[in-house]
mmCIF file of C-alpha atoms in Angstrom:
data_model
loop_
_atom_site.group_PDB
_atom_site.id
_atom_site.type_symbol
_atom_site.label_atom_id
_atom_site.label_comp_id
_atom_site.label_asym_id
_atom_site.label_seq_id
_atom_site.Cartn_x
_atom_site.Cartn_y
_atom_site.Cartn_z
ATOM 1 C CA ARG V 1 0.083 0.157 -0.009
ATOM 2 C CA LYS V 2 1.596 3.426 -1.025
ATOM 3 C CA GLU V 3 0.742 5.967 0.964
ATOM 4 C CA VAL V 4 2.015 8.769 -0.752
ATOM 5 C CA GLU V 5 2.277 8.847 -4.701
ATOM 6 C CA GLN V 6 4.244 11.151 -7.226
ATOM 7 C CA ASP V 7 5.120 10.858 -10.895
ATOM 8 C CA PRO V 8 8.766 10.040 -10.693
ATOM 9 C CA GLY V 9 9.259 12.036 -14.211
ATOM 10 C CA PRO V 10 11.580 13.379 -15.157
ATOM 11 C CA PHE V 11 9.480 16.629 -16.461
ATOM 12 C CA ASN V 12 11.591 18.275 -18.883
ATOM 13 C CA VAL V 13 10.419 21.974 -19.362
ATOM 14 C CA PRO V 14 11.768 24.723 -21.356
ATOM 15 C CA GLU V 15 13.143 27.589 -19.228
ATOM 16 C CA GLY V 16 10.172 30.297 -18.733
ATOM 17 C CA ALA V 17 7.325 27.760 -19.020
ATOM 18 C CA THR V 18 4.853 26.792 -16.205
ATOM 19 C CA VAL V 19 4.920 23.378 -14.885
ATOM 20 C CA ALA V 20 2.740 21.649 -12.348
ATOM 21 C CA PHE V 21 2.490 18.134 -10.668
ATOM 22 C CA ASN V 22 0.553 16.538 -8.116
ATOM 23 C CA CYS V 23 0.952 13.968 -5.106
ATOM 24 C CA THR V 24 -1.838 11.714 -3.872
ATOM 25 C CA TYR V 25 -1.938 10.322 -0.493
ATOM 26 C CA SER V 26 -4.143 7.549 0.791
ATOM 27 C CA ASN V 27 -4.360 8.415 4.690
ATOM 28 C CA SER V 28 -7.338 10.401 5.265
ATOM 29 C CA ALA V 29 -6.142 11.312 8.637
ATOM 30 C CA SER V 30 -3.320 13.318 7.115
ATOM 31 C CA GLN V 31 -2.833 16.324 8.647
ATOM 32 C CA SER V 32 0.033 18.482 7.349
ATOM 33 C CA PHE V 33 1.461 18.751 3.760
ATOM 34 C CA PHE V 34 4.736 19.942 2.585
ATOM 35 C CA TRP V 35 6.779 20.115 -0.671
ATOM 36 C CA TYR V 36 10.407 19.562 -0.121
ATOM 37 C CA ARG V 37 13.267 20.212 -2.726
ATOM 38 C CA GLN V 38 16.105 18.225 -3.002
ATOM 39 C CA ASP V 39 19.136 18.953 -5.265
ATOM 40 C CA CYS V 40 21.323 16.322 -6.593
ATOM 41 C CA ARG V 41 23.519 14.637 -3.732
ATOM 42 C CA LYS V 42 22.056 17.130 -1.163
ATOM 43 C CA GLU V 43 19.761 16.984 1.683
ATOM 44 C CA PRO V 44 15.966 17.507 1.242
ATOM 45 C CA LYS V 45 14.927 21.211 2.323
ATOM 46 C CA LEU V 46 11.655 22.625 2.843
ATOM 47 C CA LEU V 47 9.897 24.502 0.090
ATOM 48 C CA MET V 48 6.801 25.217 1.284
ATOM 49 C CA SER V 49 3.908 24.091 3.387
ATOM 50 C CA VAL V 50 0.578 23.271 2.072
ATOM 51 C CA TYR V 51 -2.482 24.801 3.576
ATOM 52 C CA SER V 52 -5.949 24.139 3.244
ATOM 53 C CA SER V 53 -6.409 27.544 1.714
ATOM 54 C CA GLY V 54 -3.741 27.090 -0.670
ATOM 55 C CA ASN V 55 -0.320 29.151 -0.425
ATOM 56 C CA GLU V 56 1.653 31.085 -2.949
ATOM 57 C CA ASP V 57 5.293 32.192 -2.404
ATOM 58 C CA GLY V 58 6.662 34.074 -5.474
ATOM 59 C CA ARG V 59 6.702 31.854 -8.527
ATOM 60 C CA PHE V 60 5.180 28.868 -6.651
ATOM 61 C CA THR V 61 1.906 27.914 -5.706
ATOM 62 C CA ALA V 62 0.743 24.942 -3.660
ATOM 63 C CA GLN V 63 -2.545 23.574 -3.366
ATOM 64 C CA LEU V 64 -4.453 21.039 -1.048
ATOM 65 C CA ASN V 65 -7.486 19.106 -2.322
ATOM 66 C CA ARG V 66 -8.630 17.161 0.767
ATOM 67 C CA ALA V 67 -11.593 15.773 -1.031
ATOM 68 C CA SER V 68 -9.628 13.958 -3.572
ATOM 69 C CA GLN V 69 -6.593 13.613 -1.240
ATOM 70 C CA TYR V 70 -3.934 15.269 -3.293
ATOM 71 C CA ILE V 71 -1.646 18.195 -2.984
ATOM 72 C CA SER V 72 -0.063 19.906 -6.057
ATOM 73 C CA LEU V 73 2.836 22.253 -6.844
ATOM 74 C CA LEU V 74 2.622 24.907 -9.354
ATOM 75 C CA ILE V 75 6.014 26.626 -10.488
ATOM 76 C CA ARG V 76 5.611 29.763 -13.169
ATOM 77 C CA ASP V 77 8.238 31.246 -15.048
ATOM 78 C CA SER V 78 10.501 28.409 -14.547
ATOM 79 C CA LYS V 79 14.108 29.094 -14.035
ATOM 80 C CA LEU V 80 17.190 26.825 -14.761
ATOM 81 C CA SER V 81 17.814 26.818 -10.932
ATOM 82 C CA ASP V 82 14.236 25.202 -10.582
ATOM 83 C CA SER V 83 16.126 21.949 -11.790
ATOM 84 C CA ALA V 84 15.697 19.479 -8.748
ATOM 85 C CA THR V 85 13.691 16.638 -7.305
ATOM 86 C CA TYR V 86 10.364 17.826 -5.454
ATOM 87 C CA LEU V 87 9.345 15.669 -2.731
ATOM 88 C CA CYS V 88 5.928 15.735 -1.241
ATOM 89 C CA VAL V 89 5.486 15.139 2.532
ATOM 90 C CA VAL V 90 2.727 14.164 4.426
ATOM 91 C CA THR V 91 2.246 13.894 8.398
ATOM 92 C CA HIS V 92 -0.364 12.038 10.441
ATOM 93 C CA LEU V 93 -2.145 12.894 13.478
ATOM 94 C CA GLN V 94 -1.011 9.791 15.087
ATOM 95 C CA GLY V 95 2.648 10.546 14.745
ATOM 96 C CA GLY V 96 4.855 7.532 15.479
ATOM 97 C CA ALA V 97 7.360 5.878 13.437
ATOM 98 C CA ASP V 98 5.371 6.698 10.141
ATOM 99 C CA GLY V 99 4.561 10.180 11.262
ATOM 100 C CA LEU V 100 6.081 11.772 8.286
ATOM 101 C CA THR V 101 5.716 9.897 5.115
ATOM 102 C CA PHE V 102 7.546 10.904 1.922
ATOM 103 C CA GLY V 103 6.970 10.360 -1.641
ATOM 104 C CA LYS V 104 9.692 9.204 -3.917
ATOM 105 C CA GLY V 105 9.897 12.719 -5.508
ATOM 106 C CA THR V 106 9.313 14.057 -8.970
ATOM 107 C CA HIS V 107 12.384 14.853 -11.180
ATOM 108 C CA LEU V 108 12.233 18.450 -12.740
ATOM 109 C CA ILE V 109 14.804 19.533 -15.682
ATOM 110 C CA ILE V 110 14.538 22.985 -16.714
ATOM 111 C CA GLN V 111 16.050 23.191 -20.151
ATOM 112 C CA PRO V 112 17.591 26.356 -21.547
ATOM 113 C CA ASN E 1 22.407 28.125 13.741
ATOM 114 C CA ALA E 2 23.886 24.738 12.999
ATOM 115 C CA GLY E 3 20.339 22.804 12.723
ATOM 116 C CA VAL E 4 21.282 19.137 12.320
ATOM 117 C CA THR E 5 24.611 18.070 11.976
ATOM 118 C CA GLN E 6 25.669 14.724 11.089
ATOM 119 C CA THR E 7 29.047 12.805 10.741
ATOM 120 C CA PRO E 8 30.833 11.605 8.973
ATOM 121 C CA LYS E 9 29.954 12.902 5.658
ATOM 122 C CA PHE E 10 31.389 9.924 3.529
ATOM 123 C CA GLN E 11 32.432 6.433 4.756
ATOM 124 C CA VAL E 12 33.817 3.364 3.200
ATOM 125 C CA LEU E 13 33.601 0.227 4.884
ATOM 126 C CA LYS E 14 34.590 -3.427 4.274
ATOM 127 C CA THR E 15 31.935 -6.155 4.827
ATOM 128 C CA GLY E 16 31.331 -6.927 8.355
ATOM 129 C CA GLN E 17 32.838 -3.983 9.807
ATOM 130 C CA SER E 18 30.758 -1.767 12.394
ATOM 131 C CA MET E 19 30.387 1.908 12.482
ATOM 132 C CA THR E 20 28.059 4.544 14.027
ATOM 133 C CA LEU E 21 26.771 7.266 12.232
ATOM 134 C CA GLN E 22 26.171 10.537 14.720
ATOM 135 C CA CYS E 23 23.691 12.878 14.320
ATOM 136 C CA ALA E 24 23.031 16.106 16.568
ATOM 137 C CA GLN E 25 20.314 18.775 16.280
ATOM 138 C CA ASP E 26 20.260 22.148 18.244
ATOM 139 C CA MET E 27 16.286 23.133 17.571
ATOM 140 C CA ASN E 28 15.114 21.504 20.901
ATOM 141 C CA HIS E 29 12.895 19.000 18.691
ATOM 142 C CA ASN E 30 11.383 16.127 20.437
ATOM 143 C CA SER E 31 11.463 13.671 17.294
ATOM 144 C CA MET E 32 14.333 12.671 15.392
ATOM 145 C CA TYR E 33 14.737 10.114 12.304
ATOM 146 C CA TRP E 34 17.110 8.121 10.387
ATOM 147 C CA TYR E 35 16.408 7.505 6.881
ATOM 148 C CA ARG E 36 18.312 5.762 3.842
ATOM 149 C CA GLN E 37 17.885 7.045 0.382
ATOM 150 C CA ASP E 38 18.614 4.722 -2.698
ATOM 151 C CA PRO E 39 18.220 5.284 -6.328
ATOM 152 C CA GLY E 40 14.395 4.918 -7.333
ATOM 153 C CA MET E 41 13.661 3.964 -3.839
ATOM 154 C CA GLY E 42 12.939 7.378 -2.196
ATOM 155 C CA LEU E 43 13.602 8.116 1.571
ATOM 156 C CA ARG E 44 13.038 5.069 3.582
ATOM 157 C CA LEU E 45 12.596 5.266 7.309
ATOM 158 C CA ILE E 46 14.855 3.176 9.263
ATOM 159 C CA TYR E 47 14.309 4.222 12.803
ATOM 160 C CA TYR E 48 12.372 6.890 14.666
ATOM 161 C CA SER E 49 12.563 8.338 18.282
ATOM 162 C CA ALA E 50 9.905 10.492 19.814
ATOM 163 C CA SER E 51 11.846 11.474 22.716
ATOM 164 C CA GLU E 52 14.954 10.661 24.678
ATOM 165 C CA GLY E 53 14.867 6.909 25.561
ATOM 166 C CA THR E 54 12.062 5.793 22.886
ATOM 167 C CA THR E 55 12.744 4.303 19.713
ATOM 168 C CA ASP E 56 10.529 2.861 17.074
ATOM 169 C CA LYS E 57 11.413 0.596 13.927
ATOM 170 C CA GLY E 58 10.577 2.128 10.488
ATOM 171 C CA GLU E 59 10.335 0.475 7.341
ATOM 172 C CA VAL E 60 13.931 -1.102 6.858
ATOM 173 C CA PRO E 61 15.450 -1.466 10.399
ATOM 174 C CA ASN E 62 17.160 -5.016 9.925
ATOM 175 C CA GLY E 63 20.757 -4.461 10.226
ATOM 176 C CA TYR E 64 20.723 -1.315 12.272
ATOM 177 C CA ASN E 65 20.337 -0.218 15.629
ATOM 178 C CA VAL E 66 19.924 3.113 17.115
ATOM 179 C CA SER E 67 20.449 5.065 20.367
ATOM 180 C CA ARG E 68 18.587 8.382 21.644
ATOM 181 C CA LEU E 69 21.404 9.680 23.732
ATOM 182 C CA ASN E 70 19.688 12.856 24.968
ATOM 183 C CA LYS E 71 17.303 15.178 23.322
ATOM 184 C CA ARG E 72 19.984 16.435 21.020
ATOM 185 C CA GLU E 73 21.722 13.393 19.863
ATOM 186 C CA PHE E 74 20.402 10.110 17.848
ATOM 187 C CA SER E 75 22.996 7.780 16.599
ATOM 188 C CA LEU E 76 22.460 5.127 13.960
ATOM 189 C CA ARG E 77 25.022 1.806 14.201
ATOM 190 C CA LEU E 78 25.506 -0.673 11.669
ATOM 191 C CA GLU E 79 26.959 -3.745 13.680
ATOM 192 C CA SER E 80 28.050 -5.679 10.535
ATOM 193 C CA ALA E 81 27.872 -3.696 7.269
ATOM 194 C CA ALA E 82 26.782 -5.504 4.260
ATOM 195 C CA PRO E 83 27.067 -4.267 0.732
ATOM 196 C CA SER E 84 23.122 -4.026 0.689
ATOM 197 C CA GLN E 85 23.708 -1.051 3.427
ATOM 198 C CA THR E 86 25.524 1.016 0.611
ATOM 199 C CA SER E 87 23.328 4.314 0.750
ATOM 200 C CA VAL E 88 22.908 7.738 1.526
ATOM 201 C CA TYR E 89 21.647 8.150 5.051
ATOM 202 C CA PHE E 90 20.048 11.284 6.389
ATOM 203 C CA CYS E 91 19.317 12.315 9.965
ATOM 204 C CA ALA E 92 16.406 14.626 10.239
ATOM 205 C CA SER E 93 14.320 16.249 13.141
ATOM 206 C CA SER E 94 11.117 17.746 13.710
ATOM 207 C CA GLU E 95 8.619 18.573 16.387
ATOM 208 C CA ASN E 96 6.046 15.838 17.076
ATOM 209 C CA PRO E 97 4.684 14.892 13.641
ATOM 210 C CA GLY E 98 0.755 15.538 13.248
ATOM 211 C CA TRP E 99 1.170 19.174 14.870
ATOM 212 C CA PHE E 100 0.180 21.254 12.351
ATOM 213 C CA GLY E 101 2.708 23.378 10.496
ATOM 214 C CA THR E 102 5.567 21.026 11.680
ATOM 215 C CA GLU E 103 8.425 20.459 9.331
ATOM 216 C CA ALA E 104 11.506 18.200 9.040
ATOM 217 C CA PHE E 105 15.014 19.620 9.149
ATOM 218 C CA PHE E 106 17.665 17.417 7.603
ATOM 219 C CA GLY E 107 21.434 16.647 8.226
ATOM 220 C CA GLN E 108 23.654 16.942 5.071
ATOM 221 C CA GLY E 109 23.720 13.298 4.710
ATOM 222 C CA THR E 110 26.394 10.354 5.017
ATOM 223 C CA ARG E 111 27.348 8.817 1.842
ATOM 224 C CA LEU E 112 28.446 5.250 2.805
ATOM 225 C CA THR E 113 29.992 2.607 0.672
ATOM 226 C CA VAL E 114 30.266 -1.130 1.662
ATOM 227 C CA VAL E 115 32.778 -3.215 -0.204
#
């Protein structure tokens, strides 16, 4: 049973384009949602939290759809520096050993 | 602000050798985690600690032991390294999962090769 699923890609996108990808989760008790960014051979770092009302941070917009159990990330005016792997992270009310669940990531390549 | 510090950053072991990966966080977090990351597999939880003195097995605990020495430190030990344990290991910390808005902070990773 896969709790958090992402399209692994790679998504090859020309610079300046808009790209979006989703992450689906199976546990309806999931409480908090995040997008993390991981550069090659580096640690994951928080990109943004995902709130029920949706949130925007510059060129990045994250949305949550609880009814359909997915979160999305939209990147506008993509830059070469946006090339990375984007991890979806879901936390559960129960906490415990699986309190944080990671998707396997979506690989994004921005091409000049 | 150091955040989460892992040592060592790189290590090569021979099959059967043992070693301990160290992790320390200075954010006063309750929860600490050890993950391994392999190509195509994503991050997989090895062990988790909710607080000092408590540990829980994750998805892939076999071949590993952990110790939550105090609130700051959470170590991972490989008693008899095997080639299948070649991986990148990440330590992370967070407030208790499930609290709205909590996030995880990661160390820089340990690249371990077992030959």
